[in-house]
């Protein structure tokens, strides 16, 4: 492509759109004639494509043509667009399809008339919604024509610095500027300084999505070396916090963080963009953020005297969730039916005992308290009298620490009556006030007996399905093993097909919370089948080129593959690209030979 007759230079802060307009005027061309001279494909560009020019030029024009026509380096030309910002923050998105700048770039002209009086050029920074003033002239940017008050869309501009509606010069009859508040000036100075840094100074920096999220969480965490949700929760919405954490851990499909979110966060924490981009995160912070995902909680009873001590899945979840106690916040409540110890999982994913039996066992194992007064017992145990009495009754009923206990007699008949009352729906309060109890100590001895505790849990949680949770674990493994077998044998994995293999209904799998396993293996099977299909297609393509000696045309080629081109492009775009390259290479060789 030949250079233009009149070649001009792009200014440091000028937008590529403005530069092309000036080039077209200097060479006696219309803007759209020049625009289409640079187009990337065979389709003619129109006014609706103008907004894409400064956003990502490579999406609409051939940047190599820019270099050839203007004899200016591609790097300098692309500085007139948001290409550098996109490369920094696009993360896992492609440059052409990233959405983190949505609603941040104006589609209409916002300008400083005094700047237009100096140079008839549009500054790239005027396109940014965050920028509302011109620091050089200390005035607010205007959003409409000085003369006719019309808003000027970029696609409507026919001449730099002139209104397309009334054709008046936008640098004439400039009104006096209003005094600007210091608070606004301070904020605008920060945004202008940091946007200029992103556009022109931060070359070569590219952050992944999880690096952006990790840096934001570190800033919101006040740069503490250990991640604390309490600190961050007070600054952003819970949904945003969850979104950032998921991106940081790589568990979110939606991995875009909007530019305004990034800039407003670091602005509020008085951090410059340059510092944010070069930020080095402590390994302890990253590990503390990732640990709760990488280390699942082991559901095992930790009571040393329990028959299920340290046995996996020996404690089961209760229906209670997300409850606070003092300064602690518990995510889940659990119980061991064998010994009656109650637990909870805190926000740090640690198992915490709630019944104090383990604490009591640890103290009583090392010290006798029988001869101590109650104030002395409270001091030694660190617990109130009522709680100590419950702990002692709990262990006496199990024959533990009896050498320090008064004479303990448990009658099976009373135990049976106690358990029957619970099964008939009697409340603990009613049972506690039975007249035949000799004293509270006798009641507590039976109340914390292992038979009574087991009956309580089996009865009170029966309707929520808690007593069936151990069987549910077995069912979960059955579903998982069935899916593995079906994946190995390449049998179609769906809820109905898996339920048929197991011998239950699809609803049962859903009700027992196992449908996620079916979904997981269904996705694995789809990926496996897609890979097999890709391998088959590449084999067929290779065979087609080996057996077909003449020109290769797309239609018969894809007919032989028995797959629609659009489907293949969606499924494996790189295969379509490879086929096109192979086809062009073959046809080019044949054309040169002829």
Coordinates of C-alpha atoms in Angstrom, one line a residue:
X1 CA 0.0 0.0 0.0
X2 CA 1.4 3.4 -1.1
X3 CA 2.0 6.2 1.4
X4 CA -0.3 9.2 1.3
X5 CA 0.9 12.4 -0.5
X6 CA 0.7 14.5 2.7
X7 CA 2.0 12.8 5.8
X8 CA 1.5 14.4 9.2
X9 CA 2.6 13.2 12.7
X10 CA 0.3 12.1 15.4
X11 CA 0.5 14.3 18.6
X12 CA 1.5 12.8 21.9
X13 CA -2.0 12.9 23.5
X14 CA -4.1 12.8 20.3
X15 CA -6.6 10.1 19.6
X16 CA -6.2 7.9 16.6
X17 CA -9.7 9.0 15.4
X18 CA -8.6 12.6 15.5
X19 CA -5.3 11.8 13.7
X20 CA -7.1 10.0 10.8
X21 CA -9.5 12.9 10.5
X22 CA -6.6 15.4 10.1
X23 CA -4.9 13.1 7.6
X24 CA -8.0 12.8 5.5
X25 CA -8.4 16.6 5.5
X26 CA -4.8 17.2 4.6
X27 CA -5.0 14.8 1.6
X28 CA -8.4 16.0 0.4
X29 CA -10.2 12.9 1.3
X30 CA -13.3 12.2 3.3
X31 CA -12.7 10.5 6.7
X32 CA -14.7 7.4 5.7
X33 CA -12.8 7.0 2.4
X34 CA -9.6 6.9 4.4
X35 CA -11.2 4.7 7.1
X36 CA -12.2 2.1 4.4
X37 CA -8.8 2.3 2.8
X38 CA -7.5 0.8 6.1
X39 CA -10.3 -1.7 6.7
X40 CA -9.4 -5.2 7.8
X41 CA -11.9 -7.2 5.8
X42 CA -14.0 -6.9 2.6
X43 CA -17.0 -5.3 4.3
X44 CA -17.3 -1.5 4.0
X45 CA -17.0 0.3 7.3
X46 CA -19.7 2.9 8.3
X47 CA -20.4 5.4 11.0
X48 CA -21.4 2.7 13.5
X49 CA -17.8 1.4 13.5
X50 CA -16.2 4.7 14.4
X51 CA -16.4 4.1 18.2
X52 CA -14.3 0.9 17.8
X53 CA -11.4 2.8 16.3
X54 CA -10.0 4.3 19.5
X55 CA -11.1 1.3 21.6
X56 CA -9.2 -1.4 19.7
X57 CA -7.9 -0.4 16.2
X58 CA -6.8 -3.9 15.3
X59 CA -10.5 -5.0 15.5
X60 CA -11.6 -2.8 12.6
X61 CA -8.5 -1.8 10.6
X62 CA -5.2 -3.4 9.5
X63 CA -2.6 -1.7 11.7
X64 CA 0.2 -2.7 9.2
X65 CA -1.5 -0.5 6.6
X66 CA -1.3 2.3 9.1
X67 CA 2.4 1.9 9.3
X68 CA 2.8 1.8 5.5
X69 CA 0.6 4.8 4.7
X70 CA 1.8 7.2 7.4
X71 CA 5.4 5.9 7.9
X72 CA 4.9 6.1 11.6
X73 CA 5.7 3.1 13.9
X74 CA 2.7 0.9 14.9
X75 CA 3.6 1.5 18.6
X76 CA 3.3 5.3 18.3
X77 CA 0.0 5.0 16.3
X78 CA -1.5 2.6 18.8
X79 CA -0.8 5.1 21.6
X80 CA -3.7 7.0 20.2
X81 CA -6.0 4.3 21.3
X82 CA -6.8 2.3 24.5
X83 CA -4.8 -0.7 23.3
X84 CA -2.3 -0.5 26.1
X85 CA -5.0 -0.3 28.8
X86 CA -6.7 -3.3 27.3
X87 CA -3.4 -5.3 27.2
X88 CA -2.8 -4.5 30.9
X89 CA -6.3 -5.4 32.3
X90 CA -7.9 -7.8 29.8
X91 CA -6.9 -10.8 31.8
X92 CA -8.0 -14.0 30.2
X93 CA -10.3 -12.2 27.6
X94 CA -9.2 -11.5 24.1
X95 CA -8.3 -7.9 23.1
X96 CA -11.2 -7.6 20.7
X97 CA -13.9 -8.9 23.0
X98 CA -12.9 -7.7 26.5
X99 CA -15.7 -5.8 28.3
X100 CA -13.9 -4.2 31.3
X101 CA -14.0 -0.7 29.6
X102 CA -17.8 -0.9 28.9
X103 CA -19.5 2.4 29.8
X104 CA -16.1 4.0 30.6
X105 CA -15.6 5.5 27.1
X106 CA -17.8 8.3 25.7
X107 CA -19.4 8.0 22.3
X108 CA -19.9 11.8 22.2
X109 CA -17.4 14.7 22.1
X110 CA -16.4 16.2 25.5
X111 CA -13.9 19.0 24.9
X112 CA -12.0 22.0 26.1
X113 CA -12.7 25.0 23.7
X114 CA -9.4 26.6 24.7
X115 CA -7.5 23.4 23.7
X116 CA -9.3 23.5 20.3
X117 CA -8.2 27.2 19.9
X118 CA -4.6 26.0 20.3
X119 CA -4.8 22.8 18.1
X120 CA -7.7 21.4 16.2
X121 CA -7.2 17.9 17.7
X122 CA -9.2 15.6 19.9
X123 CA -7.3 14.3 23.0
X124 CA -7.8 10.6 23.7
X125 CA -8.3 11.4 27.4
X126 CA -11.4 13.4 26.6
X127 CA -13.1 10.1 25.8
X128 CA -12.9 8.9 29.3
X129 CA -16.0 9.3 31.5
X130 CA -13.8 9.8 34.7
X131 CA -12.2 12.9 33.1
X132 CA -14.4 16.0 33.4
X133 CA -12.0 18.9 33.5
X134 CA -9.0 20.3 31.5
X135 CA -6.2 20.9 33.9
X136 CA -4.2 23.0 31.4
X137 CA -7.0 25.7 31.3
X138 CA -8.7 25.0 34.7
X139 CA -12.2 24.5 33.2
X140 CA -14.8 21.8 33.0
X141 CA -15.0 20.0 29.7
X142 CA -18.1 20.9 27.6
X143 CA -20.5 18.2 26.5
X144 CA -22.3 20.1 23.7
X145 CA -21.8 22.8 21.1
X146 CA -21.2 26.3 22.5
X147 CA -23.5 27.8 19.8
X148 CA -26.4 25.4 19.2
X149 CA -26.2 23.3 22.4
X150 CA -26.4 20.0 20.4
X151 CA -24.5 17.0 21.7
X152 CA -21.9 16.0 19.2
X153 CA -21.6 12.2 18.5
X154 CA -18.1 11.2 17.2
X155 CA -19.7 9.5 14.2
X156 CA -21.3 12.8 13.2
X157 CA -18.0 14.9 13.1
X158 CA -17.0 15.9 9.6
X159 CA -14.3 18.5 10.5
X160 CA -12.1 18.8 13.5
X161 CA -13.2 21.6 15.9
X162 CA -16.4 22.3 14.1
X163 CA -20.0 21.4 15.1
X164 CA -21.7 19.1 12.5
X165 CA -25.1 20.6 13.3
X166 CA -24.5 24.4 13.1
X167 CA -21.0 24.3 11.5
X168 CA -19.7 26.8 14.0
X169 CA -16.1 26.8 15.3
X170 CA -16.0 25.2 18.8
X171 CA -13.1 27.4 19.8
X172 CA -15.0 30.7 19.3
X173 CA -17.0 32.7 21.8
X174 CA -15.5 30.8 24.7
X175 CA -17.4 31.5 28.0
X176 CA -15.7 32.3 31.2
X177 CA -14.7 29.3 33.2
X178 CA -16.3 28.6 36.6
X179 CA -14.1 28.3 39.7
X180 CA -13.5 24.6 40.5
X181 CA -13.7 23.1 43.9
X182 CA -10.4 21.9 45.4
X183 CA -11.9 18.5 46.2
X184 CA -12.9 18.0 42.5
X185 CA -9.5 19.3 41.3
X186 CA -7.7 16.9 43.6
X187 CA -9.7 13.9 42.4
X188 CA -9.4 14.9 38.7
X189 CA -5.6 15.4 39.1
X190 CA -5.4 11.8 40.3
X191 CA -7.5 10.3 37.5
X192 CA -5.8 12.3 34.8
X193 CA -2.3 11.5 36.1
X194 CA -3.1 7.8 36.4
X195 CA -5.0 7.5 33.1
X196 CA -2.1 9.1 31.3
X197 CA 0.2 6.6 33.0
X198 CA -1.9 3.7 31.7
X199 CA -2.2 5.1 28.2
X200 CA 1.5 6.1 27.6
X201 CA 3.9 4.9 30.3
X202 CA 2.9 1.4 31.4
X203 CA 4.2 -0.4 28.3
X204 CA 4.7 -4.2 28.4
X205 CA 2.7 -4.7 31.6
X206 CA 0.1 -7.5 31.4
X207 CA -1.8 -8.8 34.4
X208 CA -3.8 -12.0 34.5
X209 CA -7.4 -11.9 35.9
X210 CA -6.4 -13.6 39.2
X211 CA -3.4 -11.2 39.6
X212 CA -5.8 -8.2 39.3
X213 CA -8.2 -9.7 41.9
X214 CA -5.3 -10.6 44.3
X215 CA -3.9 -7.1 44.1
X216 CA -7.4 -5.5 44.7
X217 CA -8.0 -7.8 47.7
X218 CA -4.6 -7.0 49.1
X219 CA -5.4 -3.3 48.8
X220 CA -8.8 -3.7 50.4
X221 CA -7.2 -5.8 53.1
X222 CA -5.1 -2.7 54.1
X223 CA -2.0 -4.6 52.9
X224 CA -2.1 -6.9 55.8
X225 CA -0.1 -10.1 55.3
X226 CA -3.0 -12.4 56.3
X227 CA -6.3 -12.1 54.4
X228 CA -9.2 -11.1 56.7
X229 CA -12.7 -11.0 55.4
X230 CA -13.8 -8.7 58.2
X231 CA -11.6 -5.9 56.9
X232 CA -12.7 -6.2 53.3
X233 CA -16.4 -6.7 54.1
X234 CA -16.7 -3.2 55.5
X235 CA -15.5 -1.7 52.3
X236 CA -17.3 -3.5 49.4
X237 CA -20.5 -5.4 48.9
X238 CA -20.6 -9.1 49.8
X239 CA -21.3 -10.1 46.1
X240 CA -18.2 -8.1 45.0
X241 CA -16.1 -9.8 47.7
X242 CA -17.2 -13.3 46.6
X243 CA -16.6 -12.3 42.9
X244 CA -13.0 -11.1 43.6
X245 CA -12.2 -14.2 45.7
X246 CA -13.5 -16.5 43.0
X247 CA -11.4 -14.8 40.4
X248 CA -8.3 -14.9 42.6
X249 CA -8.8 -18.6 43.2
X250 CA -9.6 -19.3 39.5
X251 CA -13.1 -20.7 40.3
X252 CA -15.2 -18.1 38.4
X253 CA -16.3 -18.3 34.8
X254 CA -16.9 -14.6 34.7
X255 CA -13.4 -13.2 35.2
X256 CA -13.7 -9.6 34.2
X257 CA -13.2 -6.7 36.7
X258 CA -14.3 -3.4 35.4
X259 CA -11.7 -0.6 35.1
X260 CA -13.8 1.8 37.1
X261 CA -13.9 -0.7 40.0
X262 CA -10.1 -1.0 39.9
X263 CA -9.4 2.7 39.7
X264 CA -12.0 3.8 42.3
X265 CA -10.6 1.2 44.7
X266 CA -7.0 2.3 44.4
X267 CA -8.0 6.0 44.4
X268 CA -9.8 5.5 47.8
X269 CA -6.7 3.9 49.2
X270 CA -4.4 6.6 47.9
X271 CA -2.4 4.3 45.6
X272 CA -1.0 5.2 42.2
X273 CA -1.6 3.0 39.2
X274 CA 2.2 2.5 38.8
X275 CA 2.4 1.1 42.4
X276 CA -0.6 -1.1 41.8
X277 CA 0.9 -2.6 38.6
X278 CA 4.3 -3.3 40.2
X279 CA 2.9 -4.5 43.5
X280 CA 4.5 -7.5 45.1
X281 CA 2.2 -9.6 47.2
X282 CA 3.4 -11.4 50.4
X283 CA 3.3 -15.2 50.0
X284 CA 1.5 -15.4 53.4
X285 CA -1.3 -13.3 52.0
X286 CA -1.8 -15.4 48.9
X287 CA -1.6 -18.7 50.9
X288 CA -4.2 -17.4 53.5
X289 CA -6.6 -16.5 50.7
X290 CA -6.2 -19.8 48.9
X291 CA -6.1 -22.1 52.0
X292 CA -9.8 -22.4 52.6
X293 CA -10.3 -23.7 49.1
X294 CA -7.4 -26.0 49.0
X295 CA -7.8 -27.6 52.4
X296 CA -11.2 -29.2 53.0
X297 CA -12.3 -29.6 56.6
X298 CA -12.0 -33.1 57.9
X299 CA -15.3 -34.1 59.5
X300 CA -14.0 -36.3 62.3
X301 CA -14.8 -36.3 66.0
X302 CA -11.9 -35.1 68.1
X303 CA -13.1 -36.4 71.5
X304 CA -10.4 -38.8 72.8
X305 CA -13.0 -41.1 74.7
X306 CA -15.3 -41.4 71.6
X307 CA -15.6 -44.7 69.7
X308 CA -15.4 -42.6 66.5
X309 CA -12.3 -40.7 67.5
X310 CA -10.6 -39.3 64.4
X311 CA -12.7 -41.4 62.1
X312 CA -13.6 -39.7 58.8
X313 CA -17.3 -38.6 58.5
X314 CA -17.9 -39.4 62.1
X315 CA -19.6 -36.0 62.7
X316 CA -22.6 -35.0 60.6
X317 CA -24.1 -31.6 59.8
X318 CA -27.2 -30.2 61.5
X319 CA -29.7 -27.9 59.7
X320 CA -28.4 -24.8 61.5
X321 CA -26.1 -22.6 59.5
X322 CA -24.4 -19.1 59.5
X323 CA -24.9 -18.2 63.1
X324 CA -22.8 -15.9 65.2
X325 CA -21.7 -16.4 68.8
X326 CA -20.0 -13.5 70.5
X327 CA -17.3 -12.3 68.1
X328 CA -17.2 -15.6 66.2
X329 CA -19.2 -16.4 63.1
X330 CA -20.0 -20.1 62.5
X331 CA -20.7 -21.3 59.0
X332 CA -22.0 -24.8 59.8
X333 CA -23.0 -26.8 62.9
X334 CA -22.1 -30.5 63.4
X335 CA -22.6 -33.2 65.9
X336 CA -21.2 -36.6 66.8
X337 CA -24.0 -39.0 67.5
X338 CA -21.7 -41.5 69.2
X339 CA -20.5 -39.2 72.0
X340 CA -22.8 -36.2 71.7
X341 CA -20.1 -33.6 71.2
X342 CA -21.3 -30.6 69.2
X343 CA -19.1 -28.7 66.8
X344 CA -19.1 -25.8 64.4
X345 CA -17.0 -24.6 61.5
X346 CA -15.8 -21.0 61.8
X347 CA -14.9 -18.5 59.1
X348 CA -11.3 -19.8 59.1
X349 CA -12.6 -23.3 58.2
X350 CA -11.6 -24.7 61.6
X351 CA -13.7 -27.1 63.7
X352 CA -14.6 -25.6 67.0
X353 CA -16.2 -27.6 69.9
X354 CA -19.3 -26.0 71.3
X355 CA -20.2 -28.3 74.3
X356 CA -16.9 -27.9 76.3
X357 CA -16.7 -31.7 77.0
X358 CA -13.3 -31.9 75.4
X359 CA -12.0 -29.0 77.3
X360 CA -13.4 -30.5 80.5
X361 CA -11.8 -33.9 79.7
X362 CA -8.4 -32.3 79.2
X363 CA -8.5 -30.5 82.6
X364 CA -10.0 -33.5 84.5
X365 CA -7.4 -35.9 83.1
X366 CA -4.6 -33.8 84.7
X367 CA -6.3 -32.6 87.9
X368 CA -8.8 -33.7 90.5
X369 CA -11.3 -31.1 91.5
X370 CA -13.6 -33.1 93.9
X371 CA -12.3 -31.5 97.1
X372 CA -12.2 -28.0 95.6
X373 CA -14.9 -25.4 96.5
X374 CA -17.2 -24.2 93.6
X375 CA -15.4 -20.9 93.2
X376 CA -12.1 -22.9 93.0
X377 CA -13.6 -25.3 90.5
X378 CA -14.8 -22.4 88.3
X379 CA -11.3 -20.8 88.5
X380 CA -9.6 -24.1 87.5
X381 CA -12.0 -25.0 84.7
X382 CA -12.6 -21.4 83.5
X383 CA -16.3 -22.2 83.3
X384 CA -19.5 -21.4 85.2
X385 CA -20.9 -23.8 87.9
X386 CA -23.9 -24.9 85.7
X387 CA -21.6 -25.9 82.8
X388 CA -19.2 -27.8 85.1
X389 CA -22.1 -29.8 86.5
X390 CA -23.1 -30.8 83.0
X391 CA -19.6 -31.8 82.1
X392 CA -19.2 -34.0 85.3
X393 CA -22.6 -35.6 84.7
X394 CA -21.7 -36.4 81.1
X395 CA -18.5 -38.2 82.1
X396 CA -19.9 -39.9 85.3
X397 CA -22.7 -41.4 83.1
X398 CA -20.1 -43.0 80.9
X399 CA -18.0 -44.4 83.8
X400 CA -15.2 -41.9 83.3
X401 CA -13.5 -40.1 86.3
X402 CA -15.6 -42.2 88.7
X403 CA -12.8 -42.3 91.2
X404 CA -13.6 -38.7 92.0
X405 CA -17.4 -39.1 91.8
X406 CA -20.0 -39.8 94.4
X407 CA -21.8 -43.1 94.2
X408 CA -23.3 -43.3 90.7
X409 CA -26.3 -45.5 90.0
X410 CA -28.1 -45.6 86.7
X411 CA -31.3 -47.6 86.4
X412 CA -32.1 -49.0 82.9
X413 CA -35.8 -48.6 83.6
X414 CA -35.5 -44.8 84.1
X415 CA -33.3 -44.6 81.0
X416 CA -36.0 -46.4 78.9
X417 CA -38.7 -44.1 80.3
X418 CA -36.6 -41.0 79.4
X419 CA -35.9 -42.2 75.9
X420 CA -39.6 -43.2 75.3
X421 CA -40.7 -39.7 76.4
X422 CA -38.4 -38.2 73.8
X423 CA -39.7 -40.5 71.0
X424 CA -43.3 -39.5 71.9
X425 CA -42.4 -35.9 71.4
X426 CA -41.8 -34.8 75.0
X427 CA -39.6 -31.7 75.4
X428 CA -36.4 -31.7 77.5
X429 CA -37.9 -28.9 79.7
X430 CA -40.9 -31.1 80.5
X431 CA -38.7 -34.1 81.4
X432 CA -36.4 -31.9 83.5
X433 CA -39.4 -31.0 85.7
X434 CA -40.6 -34.6 86.4
X435 CA -41.5 -34.9 90.1
X436 CA -39.7 -38.2 90.7
X437 CA -36.2 -36.7 90.1
X438 CA -34.4 -36.6 93.5
X439 CA -32.3 -33.6 92.5
X440 CA -30.8 -31.8 89.5
X441 CA -27.7 -34.0 89.6
X442 CA -29.8 -37.1 89.1
X443 CA -31.6 -35.5 86.1
X444 CA -28.2 -34.4 84.6
X445 CA -26.8 -37.9 85.0
X446 CA -29.6 -39.3 82.8
X447 CA -29.8 -36.3 80.5
X448 CA -26.2 -36.7 79.3
X449 CA -26.2 -40.5 79.1
X450 CA -25.1 -41.8 75.7
X451 CA -28.5 -43.5 75.1
X452 CA -30.4 -40.3 75.7
X453 CA -28.2 -38.2 73.6
X454 CA -28.4 -40.6 70.7
X455 CA -32.2 -40.8 71.0
X456 CA -32.4 -37.0 71.1
X457 CA -30.5 -36.5 67.8
X458 CA -32.2 -39.4 66.0
X459 CA -35.6 -38.0 67.0
X460 CA -35.2 -34.3 66.6
X461 CA -33.3 -34.3 63.3
X462 CA -35.2 -37.2 61.7
X463 CA -37.5 -34.8 59.7
X464 CA -34.5 -32.9 58.3
X465 CA -32.8 -36.1 57.2
X466 CA -29.8 -35.6 59.5
X467 CA -30.0 -39.1 60.9
X468 CA -29.6 -40.4 57.3
X469 CA -26.5 -38.5 56.5
X470 CA -24.2 -41.4 57.0
X471 CA -26.2 -43.3 54.5
X472 CA -26.1 -40.3 52.2
X473 CA -22.3 -40.4 52.2
X474 CA -22.5 -44.0 51.0
X475 CA -25.1 -42.9 48.3
X476 CA -22.7 -40.1 47.2
X477 CA -19.9 -42.6 46.6
X478 CA -22.3 -44.9 44.8
X479 CA -23.3 -42.1 42.4
X480 CA -19.6 -41.1 41.9
X481 CA -18.5 -44.7 41.1
X482 CA -21.4 -45.2 38.7
X483 CA -20.5 -42.0 36.8
X484 CA -16.8 -43.1 36.7
X485 CA -17.9 -46.5 35.2
X486 CA -20.2 -44.8 32.6
X487 CA -17.4 -42.4 31.6
X488 CA -15.0 -45.3 31.1
X489 CA -17.5 -47.2 29.0
X490 CA -18.6 -44.0 27.2
X491 CA -22.2 -44.4 28.1
X492 CA -24.3 -41.3 28.0
X493 CA -24.2 -39.5 31.4
X494 CA -27.4 -37.8 32.4
X495 CA -29.5 -37.7 35.5
X496 CA -32.0 -40.2 34.2
X497 CA -29.3 -42.6 32.8
X498 CA -27.3 -42.5 36.1
X499 CA -30.5 -43.1 38.2
X500 CA -31.4 -46.0 36.0
X501 CA -28.0 -47.6 36.5
X502 CA -28.2 -47.2 40.3
X503 CA -31.9 -48.2 40.5
X504 CA -33.4 -45.1 41.9
X505 CA -35.2 -42.0 40.5
X506 CA -33.5 -38.8 39.3
X507 CA -35.4 -36.9 42.0
X508 CA -33.7 -39.0 44.6
X509 CA -30.2 -38.1 43.3
X510 CA -31.3 -34.4 43.4
X511 CA -32.8 -34.5 46.8
X512 CA -29.7 -36.1 48.3
X513 CA -27.6 -33.3 46.8
X514 CA -25.6 -35.6 44.4
X515 CA -26.7 -34.0 41.1
X516 CA -23.4 -31.9 41.1
X517 CA -21.5 -35.2 40.7
X518 CA -23.5 -36.2 37.6
X519 CA -23.0 -32.7 36.2
X520 CA -19.3 -32.9 36.8
X521 CA -18.9 -36.2 35.0
X522 CA -21.3 -35.2 32.2
X523 CA -19.0 -32.2 31.5
X524 CA -15.9 -34.5 31.6
X525 CA -17.6 -36.8 29.1
X526 CA -18.5 -33.9 26.8
X527 CA -14.9 -32.7 26.9
X528 CA -13.6 -36.2 26.2
X529 CA -16.0 -36.6 23.2
X530 CA -15.1 -33.2 21.8
X531 CA -11.4 -34.1 21.9
X532 CA -12.1 -37.4 20.1
X533 CA -14.1 -35.4 17.5
X534 CA -11.3 -32.9 17.0
X535 CA -8.8 -35.7 16.5
X536 CA -11.1 -37.4 14.0
X537 CA -11.6 -34.2 12.0
X538 CA -7.8 -33.4 11.9
X539 CA -7.2 -37.0 10.7
X540 CA -9.9 -36.6 8.0
X541 CA -8.5 -33.2 6.9
X542 CA -5.0 -34.6 6.6
X543 CA -6.3 -37.5 4.5
X544 CA -8.3 -35.2 2.3
X545 CA -5.3 -33.1 1.4
X546 CA -3.2 -36.2 0.8
X547 CA -5.8 -37.8 -1.5
X548 CA -7.0 -34.6 -3.3
X549 CA -4.5 -33.3 -5.8
X550 CA -6.2 -30.3 -7.2
X551 CA -7.4 -27.0 -5.8
X552 CA -9.1 -27.3 -2.4
X553 CA -12.5 -25.6 -2.0
X554 CA -14.2 -25.1 1.4
X555 CA -17.7 -26.5 0.5
X556 CA -16.6 -30.0 -0.7
X557 CA -14.0 -30.2 2.1
X558 CA -16.5 -29.5 4.9
X559 CA -19.0 -31.8 3.2
X560 CA -16.4 -34.6 3.4
X561 CA -15.9 -33.9 7.1
X562 CA -19.6 -34.2 7.8
X563 CA -19.5 -31.1 10.1
X564 CA -20.9 -27.6 9.6
X565 CA -18.2 -24.9 9.3
X566 CA -19.8 -22.6 11.8
X567 CA -20.1 -25.5 14.3
X568 CA -16.5 -26.3 13.9
X569 CA -15.5 -22.7 14.2
X570 CA -17.4 -22.5 17.5
X571 CA -16.0 -25.9 18.7
X572 CA -12.4 -25.5 17.6
X573 CA -11.6 -22.2 15.9
X574 CA -7.9 -23.1 15.6
X575 CA -8.8 -26.1 13.4
X576 CA -10.7 -23.8 11.1
X577 CA -7.8 -21.5 10.9
X578 CA -5.4 -24.4 10.3
X579 CA -7.6 -25.7 7.5
X580 CA -7.8 -22.2 5.9
X581 CA -4.0 -21.9 6.0
X582 CA -3.5 -25.4 4.5
X583 CA -6.0 -24.6 1.8
X584 CA -4.4 -21.2 0.9
X585 CA -1.0 -22.8 0.8
X586 CA -2.1 -25.6 -1.5
X587 CA -4.0 -23.3 -3.8
X588 CA -1.2 -20.8 -3.9
X589 CA 1.3 -23.4 -4.9
X590 CA -1.0 -24.7 -7.7
X591 CA -1.6 -21.2 -8.9
X592 CA 2.1 -20.4 -9.1
X593 CA 2.8 -23.7 -11.0
X594 CA 0.2 -22.9 -13.6

